[in-house]
PDB file of C-alpha atoms and ligand atoms in Angstrom:
ATOM      1  CA  MET A1167     -16.917  16.284   8.712  1.00 97.00           C
ATOM      2  CA  LYS A1168     -17.603  12.764   7.970  1.00 98.00           C
ATOM      3  CA  CYS A1169     -15.405  10.023   8.693  1.00 98.00           C
ATOM      4  CA  VAL A1170     -16.361   6.462   7.484  1.00 98.00           C
ATOM      5  CA  VAL A1171     -14.617   3.821   9.330  1.00 99.00           C
ATOM      6  CA  ILE A1172     -14.909  -0.029   8.271  1.00 98.00           C
ATOM      7  CA  HIS A1173     -14.442  -2.324  10.847  1.00 98.00           C
ATOM      8  CA  GLY A1174     -11.513  -4.718  10.167  1.00 98.00           C
ATOM      9  CA  SER A1175     -12.303  -7.416  12.815  1.00 98.00           C
ATOM     10  CA  PRO A1176     -15.092 -10.682  13.565  1.00 98.00           C
ATOM     11  CA  ARG A1177     -15.837  -8.913  16.767  1.00 98.00           C
ATOM     12  CA  ARG A1178     -15.722  -5.872  18.866  1.00 98.00           C
ATOM     13  CA  GLY A1179     -12.876  -7.326  20.859  1.00 97.00           C
ATOM     14  CA  ASN A1180      -9.492  -5.466  21.395  1.00 97.00           C
ATOM     15  CA  THR A1181      -9.426  -3.330  18.220  1.00 98.00           C
ATOM     16  CA  TRP A1182     -12.307  -2.306  18.558  1.00 98.00           C
ATOM     17  CA  ASN A1183     -11.647  -0.547  22.444  1.00 97.00           C
ATOM     18  CA  VAL A1184      -8.667   0.964  20.584  1.00 98.00           C
ATOM     19  CA  LEU A1185     -10.617   2.500  18.315  1.00 98.00           C
ATOM     20  CA  THR A1186     -13.909   3.347  20.793  1.00 98.00           C
ATOM     21  CA  LEU A1187     -11.119   5.491  22.469  1.00 98.00           C
ATOM     22  CA  ILE A1188      -9.821   6.858  19.654  1.00 98.00           C
ATOM     23  CA  LYS A1189     -13.389   7.972  18.384  1.00 98.00           C
ATOM     24  CA  GLU A1190     -13.868  10.281  22.039  1.00 98.00           C
ATOM     25  CA  GLU A1191     -10.897  11.403  21.385  1.00 98.00           C
ATOM     26  CA  ILE A1192     -11.319  13.252  17.960  1.00 98.00           C
ATOM     27  CA  ARG A1193     -14.908  13.639  19.330  1.00 98.00           C
ATOM     28  CA  LYS A1194     -13.229  16.298  21.626  1.00 97.00           C
ATOM     29  CA  ASN A1195     -11.420  18.216  18.883  1.00 95.00           C
ATOM     30  CA  LEU A1196     -14.246  17.479  15.960  1.00 96.00           C
ATOM     31  CA  ASP A1197     -17.193  18.049  15.192  1.00 97.00           C
ATOM     32  CA  ILE A1198     -17.288  14.740  12.977  1.00 98.00           C
ATOM     33  CA  GLU A1199     -19.445  12.665  12.197  1.00 98.00           C
ATOM     34  CA  PHE A1200     -18.926   8.764  12.213  1.00 98.00           C
ATOM     35  CA  ILE A1201     -20.079   6.450  10.047  1.00 98.00           C
ATOM     36  CA  ASP A1202     -19.587   2.531  11.227  1.00 98.00           C
ATOM     37  CA  ILE A1203     -19.202   0.290   8.582  1.00 98.00           C
ATOM     38  CA  GLU A1204     -18.557  -3.647  10.216  1.00 98.00           C
ATOM     39  CA  LEU A1205     -17.424  -6.199   7.746  1.00 98.00           C
ATOM     40  CA  ARG A1206     -19.039  -8.067   9.205  1.00 98.00           C
ATOM     41  CA  LYS A1207     -22.038  -7.568   9.265  1.00 98.00           C
ATOM     42  CA  GLU A1208     -21.924  -7.091   5.289  1.00 98.00           C
ATOM     43  CA  ASN A1209     -21.513 -10.940   4.155  1.00 98.00           C
ATOM     44  CA  LEU A1210     -19.520  -9.046   1.713  1.00 98.00           C
ATOM     45  CA  PRO A1211     -18.907 -12.837  -0.377  1.00 98.00           C
ATOM     46  CA  ILE A1212     -15.680 -13.918  -1.517  1.00 98.00           C
ATOM     47  CA  CYS A1213     -14.324 -11.541  -4.369  1.00 98.00           C
ATOM     48  CA  ILE A1214     -14.161 -14.105  -7.686  1.00 98.00           C
ATOM     49  CA  GLY A1215     -11.514 -12.760  -9.012  1.00 98.00           C
ATOM     50  CA  CYS A1216     -13.910 -12.313 -12.486  1.00 98.00           C
ATOM     51  CA  PHE A1217     -11.706  -8.784 -13.333  1.00 97.00           C
ATOM     52  CA  ASN A1218     -14.876  -6.783 -14.188  1.00 97.00           C
ATOM     53  CA  CYS A1219     -14.749  -4.482 -11.432  1.00 97.00           C
ATOM     54  CA  ILE A1220     -11.175  -3.738 -13.950  1.00 94.00           C
ATOM     55  CA  TYR A1221     -12.296  -4.626 -17.137  1.00 93.00           C
ATOM     56  CA  LYS A1222     -15.590  -3.314 -17.359  1.00 95.00           C
ATOM     57  CA  GLY A1223     -15.918  -1.098 -14.126  1.00 96.00           C
ATOM     58  CA  GLU A1224     -16.509  -1.608 -10.280  1.00 98.00           C
ATOM     59  CA  ASP A1225     -20.402  -1.383 -11.931  1.00 97.00           C
ATOM     60  CA  LYS A1226     -20.461  -4.406 -13.024  1.00 98.00           C
ATOM     61  CA  CYS A1227     -19.218  -6.432 -10.217  1.00 98.00           C
ATOM     62  CA  PRO A1228     -20.855  -9.387  -8.981  1.00 98.00           C
ATOM     63  CA  HIS A1229     -20.543  -7.772  -5.490  1.00 98.00           C
ATOM     64  CA  LYS A1230     -22.119  -4.225  -6.140  1.00 98.00           C
ATOM     65  CA  ASP A1231     -25.176  -4.030  -4.061  1.00 98.00           C
ATOM     66  CA  ILE A1232     -23.136  -3.912  -1.020  1.00 98.00           C
ATOM     67  CA  MET A1233     -19.794  -2.455  -2.693  1.00 98.00           C
ATOM     68  CA  SER A1234     -21.772   0.645  -3.896  1.00 98.00           C
ATOM     69  CA  GLU A1235     -22.874   1.380  -1.171  1.00 98.00           C
ATOM     70  CA  ILE A1236     -20.102   1.825   1.403  1.00 98.00           C
ATOM     71  CA  VAL A1237     -17.984   3.140  -1.902  1.00 98.00           C
ATOM     72  CA  LYS A1238     -20.868   6.210  -1.807  1.00 98.00           C
ATOM     73  CA  GLU A1239     -20.466   6.644   1.941  1.00 98.00           C
ATOM     74  CA  ILE A1240     -16.536   6.893   1.757  1.00 98.00           C
ATOM     75  CA  LYS A1241     -16.738   9.731  -2.130  1.00 98.00           C
ATOM     76  CA  GLU A1242     -18.762  11.408   0.774  1.00 98.00           C
ATOM     77  CA  ALA A1243     -16.937  11.638   3.775  1.00 98.00           C
ATOM     78  CA  GLU A1244     -13.693  13.552   4.276  1.00 98.00           C
ATOM     79  CA  ALA A1245     -12.365  10.626   6.352  1.00 98.00           C
ATOM     80  CA  LEU A1246     -11.978   7.628   6.336  1.00 98.00           C
ATOM     81  CA  ILE A1247     -10.276   4.492   9.208  1.00 99.00           C
ATOM     82  CA  ILE A1248      -9.628   1.075   8.585  1.00 99.00           C
ATOM     83  CA  THR A1249      -9.205  -0.739  11.713  1.00 99.00           C
ATOM     84  CA  SER A1250      -7.921  -4.264  11.683  1.00 98.00           C
ATOM     85  CA  PRO A1251      -7.185  -7.692  13.738  1.00 98.00           C
ATOM     86  CA  VAL A1252      -2.864  -9.262  12.696  1.00 98.00           C
ATOM     87  CA  TYR A1253      -4.169 -13.006  11.620  1.00 98.00           C
ATOM     88  CA  SER A1254      -1.145 -14.306  10.471  1.00 98.00           C
ATOM     89  CA  MET A1255       0.771 -11.879  10.258  1.00 98.00           C
ATOM     90  CA  GLN A1256      -0.980  -9.934   8.877  1.00 98.00           C
ATOM     91  CA  ILE A1257      -4.464  -7.921   8.099  1.00 98.00           C
ATOM     92  CA  SER A1258      -7.844 -10.820   8.478  1.00 98.00           C
ATOM     93  CA  GLY A1259      -9.467 -12.009   5.532  1.00 98.00           C
ATOM     94  CA  LEU A1260     -12.530 -10.050   5.997  1.00 98.00           C
ATOM     95  CA  LEU A1261     -10.018  -6.469   5.466  1.00 98.00           C
ATOM     96  CA  LYS A1262      -8.312  -8.221   2.599  1.00 98.00           C
ATOM     97  CA  ASN A1263     -11.274  -9.356   1.051  1.00 98.00           C
ATOM     98  CA  PHE A1264     -12.448  -6.104   1.004  1.00 98.00           C
ATOM     99  CA  ILE A1265      -9.657  -4.678  -0.267  1.00 98.00           C
ATOM    100  CA  ASP A1266     -10.472  -7.113  -3.270  1.00 98.00           C
ATOM    101  CA  HIS A1267     -13.291  -6.025  -3.825  1.00 98.00           C
ATOM    102  CA  MET A1268     -11.879  -2.052  -3.809  1.00 98.00           C
ATOM    103  CA  SER A1269      -9.074  -3.346  -6.487  1.00 97.00           C
ATOM    104  CA  TYR A1270     -10.052  -0.474  -9.098  1.00 97.00           C
ATOM    105  CA  ASN A1271      -8.542   1.986  -7.712  1.00 97.00           C
ATOM    106  CA  PHE A1272      -4.788   0.182  -7.895  1.00 96.00           C
ATOM    107  CA  HIS A1273      -5.760   0.940 -11.174  1.00 95.00           C
ATOM    108  CA  ARG A1274      -7.926   4.422 -11.601  1.00 95.00           C
ATOM    109  CA  PRO A1275      -7.122   6.703  -8.254  1.00 96.00           C
ATOM    110  CA  SER A1276      -9.450   8.124  -7.805  1.00 94.00           C
ATOM    111  CA  LEU A1277      -9.883   9.249  -3.530  1.00 97.00           C
ATOM    112  CA  PHE A1278      -7.175  11.839  -3.697  1.00 97.00           C
ATOM    113  CA  THR A1279      -8.713  14.715  -1.355  1.00 98.00           C
ATOM    114  CA  LYS A1280      -8.984  11.999   1.207  1.00 98.00           C
ATOM    115  CA  LYS A1281      -7.254  11.783   4.596  1.00 98.00           C
ATOM    116  CA  ALA A1282      -7.749   7.975   7.009  1.00 98.00           C
ATOM    117  CA  LEU A1283      -5.913   6.395   9.722  1.00 99.00           C
ATOM    118  CA  ILE A1284      -5.174   2.917  10.492  1.00 99.00           C
ATOM    119  CA  ILE A1285      -5.058   1.024  13.200  1.00 99.00           C
ATOM    120  CA  THR A1286      -4.068  -2.446  13.818  1.00 98.00           C
ATOM    121  CA  THR A1287      -4.183  -4.825  17.046  1.00 98.00           C
ATOM    122  CA  THR A1288      -1.985  -7.709  17.998  1.00 98.00           C
ATOM    123  CA  ALA A1289      -0.915  -9.564  20.891  1.00 97.00           C
ATOM    124  CA  GLY A1290       2.471  -9.847  19.507  1.00 94.00           C
ATOM    125  CA  ALA A1291       3.515  -9.193  16.298  1.00 97.00           C
ATOM    126  CA  GLY A1292       2.794  -8.035  12.910  1.00 98.00           C
ATOM    127  CA  HIS A1293       1.089  -4.660  13.792  1.00 98.00           C
ATOM    128  CA  LYS A1294       3.701  -2.435  12.033  1.00 98.00           C
ATOM    129  CA  ASP A1295       3.786  -4.688   8.807  1.00 98.00           C
ATOM    130  CA  ALA A1296      -0.094  -5.034   8.559  1.00 98.00           C
ATOM    131  CA  ALA A1297      -0.536  -0.916   8.518  1.00 98.00           C
ATOM    132  CA  ASN A1298       2.187  -0.258   6.969  1.00 98.00           C
ATOM    133  CA  TYR A1299       0.671  -3.150   4.221  1.00 98.00           C
ATOM    134  CA  VAL A1300      -3.013  -0.932   3.890  1.00 98.00           C
ATOM    135  CA  ARG A1301      -1.200   3.021   4.375  1.00 98.00           C
ATOM    136  CA  SER A1302       0.090   1.618   0.599  1.00 98.00           C
ATOM    137  CA  VAL A1303      -3.005   0.422  -0.723  1.00 98.00           C
ATOM    138  CA  LEU A1304      -4.091   4.039   0.430  1.00 98.00           C
ATOM    139  CA  ASN A1305      -1.615   5.226  -1.922  1.00 97.00           C
ATOM    140  CA  TYR A1306      -2.369   3.204  -4.060  1.00 97.00           C
ATOM    141  CA  TRP A1307      -5.628   4.241  -4.184  1.00 98.00           C
ATOM    142  CA  GLY A1308      -4.909   8.262  -4.542  1.00 97.00           C
ATOM    143  CA  PHE A1309      -5.309   9.241  -0.785  1.00 98.00           C
ATOM    144  CA  ASN A1310      -4.046  12.085   0.283  1.00 98.00           C
ATOM    145  CA  HIS A1311      -2.530  11.827   4.089  1.00 98.00           C
ATOM    146  CA  VAL A1312      -2.138   8.433   5.541  1.00 98.00           C
ATOM    147  CA  GLN A1313      -1.408   7.985   9.353  1.00 98.00           C
ATOM    148  CA  THR A1314      -1.089   4.319  11.388  1.00 98.00           C
ATOM    149  CA  LEU A1315      -1.452   3.353  15.301  1.00 98.00           C
ATOM    150  CA  PRO A1316       0.114   0.572  15.521  1.00 98.00           C
ATOM    151  CA  ILE A1317      -0.530  -1.586  18.678  1.00 98.00           C
ATOM    152  CA  ALA A1318       0.440  -4.625  20.299  1.00 97.00           C
ATOM    153  CA  TYR A1319      -2.227  -5.016  22.495  1.00 91.00           C
ATOM    154  CA  ARG A1320       0.405  -7.485  24.643  1.00 84.00           C
ATOM    155  CA  SER A1321      -1.530  -7.960  28.174  1.00 88.00           C
ATOM    156  CA  ARG A1322      -6.010  -7.838  27.706  1.00 88.00           C
ATOM    157  CA  GLU A1323      -6.265  -3.885  29.143  1.00 92.00           C
ATOM    158  CA  LEU A1324      -4.838  -1.497  27.453  1.00 94.00           C
ATOM    159  CA  THR A1325      -0.879  -0.687  29.423  1.00 95.00           C
ATOM    160  CA  GLU A1326      -1.122   3.361  30.161  1.00 96.00           C
ATOM    161  CA  LYS A1327       1.029   3.325  26.978  1.00 96.00           C
ATOM    162  CA  ASN A1328      -0.624   2.350  24.382  1.00 97.00           C
ATOM    163  CA  LYS A1329      -3.376   4.717  26.240  1.00 97.00           C
ATOM    164  CA  ILE A1330      -1.059   7.883  25.595  1.00 98.00           C
ATOM    165  CA  LYS A1331      -0.293   6.715  22.317  1.00 98.00           C
ATOM    166  CA  VAL A1332      -3.844   6.548  20.919  1.00 98.00           C
ATOM    167  CA  LEU A1333      -4.867   9.610  22.650  1.00 98.00           C
ATOM    168  CA  GLU A1334      -2.087  11.216  20.628  1.00 98.00           C
ATOM    169  CA  GLY A1335      -3.000   9.233  17.699  1.00 98.00           C
ATOM    170  CA  GLY A1336      -6.275  10.800  18.087  1.00 98.00           C
ATOM    171  CA  LYS A1337      -5.028  14.744  18.381  1.00 98.00           C
ATOM    172  CA  LYS A1338      -2.987  13.798  15.612  1.00 98.00           C
ATOM    173  CA  PHE A1339      -5.740  13.491  13.272  1.00 98.00           C
ATOM    174  CA  SER A1340      -7.686  15.865  14.124  1.00 98.00           C
ATOM    175  CA  GLU A1341      -5.055  18.009  14.143  1.00 98.00           C
ATOM    176  CA  GLU A1342      -4.925  17.042  10.366  1.00 98.00           C
ATOM    177  CA  LEU A1343      -8.678  17.145   9.682  1.00 98.00           C
ATOM    178  CA  LYS A1344      -8.844  20.208  10.756  1.00 98.00           C
ATOM    179  CA  SER A1345      -6.220  21.865   9.053  1.00 98.00           C
ATOM    180  CA  LYS A1346      -7.786  20.672   5.961  1.00 97.00           C
ATOM    181  CA  LYS A1347      -4.131  20.776   4.026  1.00 98.00           C
ATOM    182  CA  ILE A1348      -3.871  19.090   0.467  1.00 98.00           C
ATOM    183  CA  HIS A1349      -0.745  17.491   1.071  1.00 98.00           C
ATOM    184  CA  LYS A1350       1.586  18.462  -2.228  1.00 97.00           C
ATOM    185  CA  PRO A1351       2.040  14.380  -3.559  1.00 97.00           C
ATOM    186  CA  SER A1352       4.799  11.804  -2.856  1.00 95.00           C
ATOM    187  CA  LEU A1353       7.507  11.668  -6.671  1.00 94.00           C
ATOM    188  CA  LYS A1354       6.437   8.516  -6.445  1.00 94.00           C
ATOM    189  CA  SER A1355       2.676   8.498  -6.080  1.00 96.00           C
ATOM    190  CA  VAL A1356       3.460  11.832  -9.205  1.00 96.00           C
ATOM    191  CA  VAL A1357       5.294   8.110 -11.315  1.00 94.00           C
ATOM    192  CA  MET A1358       2.396   5.885 -10.446  1.00 94.00           C
ATOM    193  CA  PHE A1359       0.124   8.133 -11.766  1.00 95.00           C
ATOM    194  CA  ASN A1360       1.387   8.186 -14.781  1.00 94.00           C
ATOM    195  CA  LEU A1361       2.210   4.544 -15.459  1.00 92.00           C
ATOM    196  CA  TRP A1362      -0.861   3.560 -14.946  1.00 91.00           C
ATOM    197  CA  LYS A1363      -2.606   6.954 -17.971  1.00 91.00           C
ATOM    198  CA  ALA A1364       0.001   5.934 -19.901  1.00 89.00           C
ATOM    199  CA  MET A1365      -0.759   2.418 -19.789  1.00 86.00           C
ATOM    200  CA  SER A1366      -4.654   2.208 -20.060  1.00 83.00           C
ATOM    201  CA  LYS A1367      -3.592   4.442 -23.408  1.00 74.00           C
ATOM    202  CA  GLU A1368      -2.117   1.229 -24.586  1.00 73.00           C
ATOM    203  CA  LYS A1369      -3.445  -1.585 -23.161  1.00 76.00           C
ATOM    204  CA  TYR A1370      -7.036  -1.066 -22.781  1.00 78.00           C
ATOM    205  CA  GLU A1371      -9.648  -0.405 -25.182  1.00 82.00           C
ATOM    206  CA  GLU A1372     -12.138   2.335 -26.021  1.00 84.00           C
ATOM    207  CA  GLY A1373     -14.652   1.561 -23.682  1.00 84.00           C
ATOM    208  CA  SER A1374     -13.060  -0.471 -21.185  1.00 90.00           C
ATOM    209  CA  ALA A1375     -13.810   1.470 -17.740  1.00 93.00           C
ATOM    210  CA  ASP A1376      -9.415   2.402 -17.125  1.00 93.00           C
ATOM    211  CA  TYR A1377      -9.844   4.438 -21.156  1.00 91.00           C
ATOM    212  CA  ASP A1378     -12.752   5.852 -20.860  1.00 91.00           C
ATOM    213  CA  TYR A1379     -11.365   7.170 -16.573  1.00 94.00           C
ATOM    214  CA  TRP A1380      -7.907   8.453 -17.946  1.00 92.00           C
ATOM    215  CA  HIS A1381     -10.044   9.754 -21.140  1.00 90.00           C
ATOM    216  CA  SER A1382     -12.264  11.762 -18.624  1.00 90.00           C
ATOM    217  CA  GLU A1383     -11.971  15.940 -18.804  1.00 87.00           C
ATOM    218  CA  ASP A1384     -10.351  15.596 -15.099  1.00 86.00           C
ATOM    219  CA  MET A1385      -7.114  12.539 -15.451  1.00 90.00           C
ATOM    220  CA  SER A1386      -6.500  13.111 -19.210  1.00 86.00           C
ATOM    221  CA  LYS A1387      -5.028  17.094 -18.845  1.00 85.00           C
ATOM    222  CA  GLY A1388      -2.200  16.977 -16.377  1.00 89.00           C
ATOM    223  CA  VAL A1389       0.053  14.156 -14.221  1.00 94.00           C
ATOM    224  CA  PHE A1390      -1.654  14.476 -11.137  1.00 96.00           C
ATOM    225  CA  SER A1391      -5.479  14.728  -9.796  1.00 95.00           C
ATOM    226  CA  PRO A1392      -6.594  18.941 -10.551  1.00 94.00           C
ATOM    227  CA  GLN A1393      -7.333  18.901  -6.688  1.00 95.00           C
ATOM    228  CA  VAL A1394      -4.123  18.737  -6.099  1.00 97.00           C
ATOM    229  CA  PRO A1395      -1.094  21.224  -5.577  1.00 96.00           C
ATOM    230  CA  ILE A1396       2.296  20.048  -7.144  1.00 96.00           C
ATOM    231  CA  GLY A1397       5.696  21.572  -7.268  1.00 93.00           C
ATOM    232  CA  ILE A1398       7.089  22.271 -10.714  1.00 95.00           C
ATOM    233  CA  LEU A1399       9.579  19.993 -10.165  1.00 95.00           C
ATOM    234  CA  LYS A1400       7.309  16.875  -9.580  1.00 95.00           C
ATOM    235  CA  LYS A1401       5.908  17.819 -12.518  1.00 95.00           C
ATOM    236  CA  LEU A1402       8.471  18.199 -14.819  1.00 95.00           C
ATOM    237  CA  MET A1403       9.187  14.532 -13.502  1.00 94.00           C
ATOM    238  CA  GLY A1404       4.818  13.627 -14.144  1.00 93.00           C
ATOM    239  CA  THR A1405       5.654  14.250 -17.618  1.00 94.00           C
ATOM    240  CA  ILE A1406       9.287  13.036 -18.926  1.00 94.00           C
ATOM    241  CA  ILE A1407       7.711   9.732 -17.531  1.00 91.00           C
ATOM    242  CA  TYR A1408       4.379   9.688 -18.748  1.00 91.00           C
ATOM    243  CA  GLY A1409       6.539  10.652 -22.314  1.00 91.00           C
ATOM    244  CA  LEU A1410       8.754   7.872 -21.988  1.00 91.00           C
ATOM    245  CA  MET A1411       5.872   5.149 -21.349  1.00 86.00           C
ATOM    246  CA  ASN A1412       3.964   6.840 -23.724  1.00 80.00           C
ATOM    247  CA  LYS A1413       7.093   5.875 -26.572  1.00 77.00           C
TER     248      LYS A1413
HETATM  249  C1  LIG B 795      -6.873 -16.558  13.954  1.00 75.96           C
HETATM  250  C2  LIG B 795      -6.290 -15.296  14.589  1.00 75.96           C
HETATM  251  C3  LIG B 795      -4.733 -15.211  14.208  1.00 75.96           C
HETATM  252  C4  LIG B 795      -3.547 -14.457  15.239  1.00 75.96           C
HETATM  253  N1  LIG B 795      -2.446 -13.805  14.543  1.00 75.96           N
HETATM  254  C5  LIG B 795      -1.831 -13.588  15.648  1.00 75.96           C
HETATM  255  C6  LIG B 795      -0.178 -13.631  14.888  1.00 75.96           C
HETATM  256  O1  LIG B 795      -0.107 -13.925  13.981  1.00 75.96           O
HETATM  257  N2  LIG B 795       0.477 -12.673  15.143  1.00 75.96           N
HETATM  258  C7  LIG B 795      -0.627 -11.846  16.812  1.00 75.96           C
HETATM  259  O2  LIG B 795       1.574 -11.475  17.004  1.00 75.96           O
HETATM  260  N3  LIG B 795      -1.287 -11.839  17.191  1.00 75.96           N
HETATM  261  C8  LIG B 795      -2.317 -12.997  15.925  1.00 75.96           C
HETATM  262  N4  LIG B 795      -3.741 -12.639  17.315  1.00 75.96           N
HETATM  263  C9  LIG B 795      -3.972 -11.833  18.041  1.00 75.96           C
HETATM  264  C10 LIG B 795      -4.469 -10.763  17.355  1.00 75.96           C
HETATM  265  O3  LIG B 795      -4.263 -10.184  16.428  1.00 75.96           O
HETATM  266  C11 LIG B 795      -4.528 -10.062  18.774  1.00 75.96           C
HETATM  267  O4  LIG B 795      -5.823 -10.584  19.716  1.00 75.96           O
HETATM  268  C12 LIG B 795      -5.510  -8.225  18.578  1.00 75.96           C
HETATM  269  O5  LIG B 795      -5.738  -7.886  19.432  1.00 75.96           O
HETATM  270  C13 LIG B 795      -7.766  -9.444  18.112  1.00 75.96           C
HETATM  271  O6  LIG B 795      -8.275  -7.755  18.202  1.00 75.96           O
HETATM  272  P1  LIG B 795      -9.802  -7.987  18.147  1.00 75.96           P
HETATM  273  O7  LIG B 795      -9.817  -8.487  19.476  1.00 75.96           O
HETATM  274  O8  LIG B 795     -10.105  -6.601  17.654  1.00 75.96           O
HETATM  275  O9  LIG B 795     -10.536  -9.131  17.028  1.00 75.96           O
HETATM  276  C14 LIG B 795      -4.160 -13.516  15.859  1.00 75.96           C
HETATM  277  C15 LIG B 795      -5.677 -14.470  16.737  1.00 75.96           C
HETATM  278  C16 LIG B 795      -7.026 -15.071  15.447  1.00 75.96           C
HETATM  279  C17 LIG B 795      -8.646 -14.535  15.853  1.00 75.96           C
END
């Protein structure tokens, strides 16, 4: 099994220590290959807000040479670990810049079978908010399962209590990956899927990235990705939302 790691700290410090510990724990439970991507080494320029990825397609991003390599790895892997220290009560600018380059995934979610673990560390506060923010982003991108591990690193060394928390988090994530289970989507995911789908027909012209994506074989038919099982009630909700939006 492949797992991509996006390390969002500009150094190998507290967050890297937690990551190293959790990788060791996951390795004990699973046959897994980690593909480490340290964002500081990628030298990804700041997102210039050109809207190319959203309107024309991600292949038109001025930084596509760097981004396409990373996205290729994510697409080929079953799992993703994203890490960040807390800076000014939120994720690092390094990670935010990467997320900004992935913004087209809000319009065209596609990572429906992927599972993720988010690690955040802080000296005092903000770790839960930062982890929840990244979880929300990944849910919008389509992720099937997202686990968070916010750690308050209040002393030089990782405390015994936090060490146990990290190891338990590693076990839990390993079990999730081992299960190979594809979870049913939340109601919010179904609603968002159908809002974007309806909007793409209304707002975008043929030939635009969103229009073409939502008119593709897989996306045009159902109320959610065909890769994911969905219950009858949510199916009905999706159909109603899509119908209302189209009116
Ligand atoms: C620029 C900067 C901003 C920070 N902002 C906060 C903050 O808002 N709240 C907090 O509790 N800790 C803050 N910290 C402390 C880090 O979140 C904490 O030390 C973290 O574990 C560092 O991770 P790293 O060693 O992987 O870089 C900040 C550190 C830096 C360098």
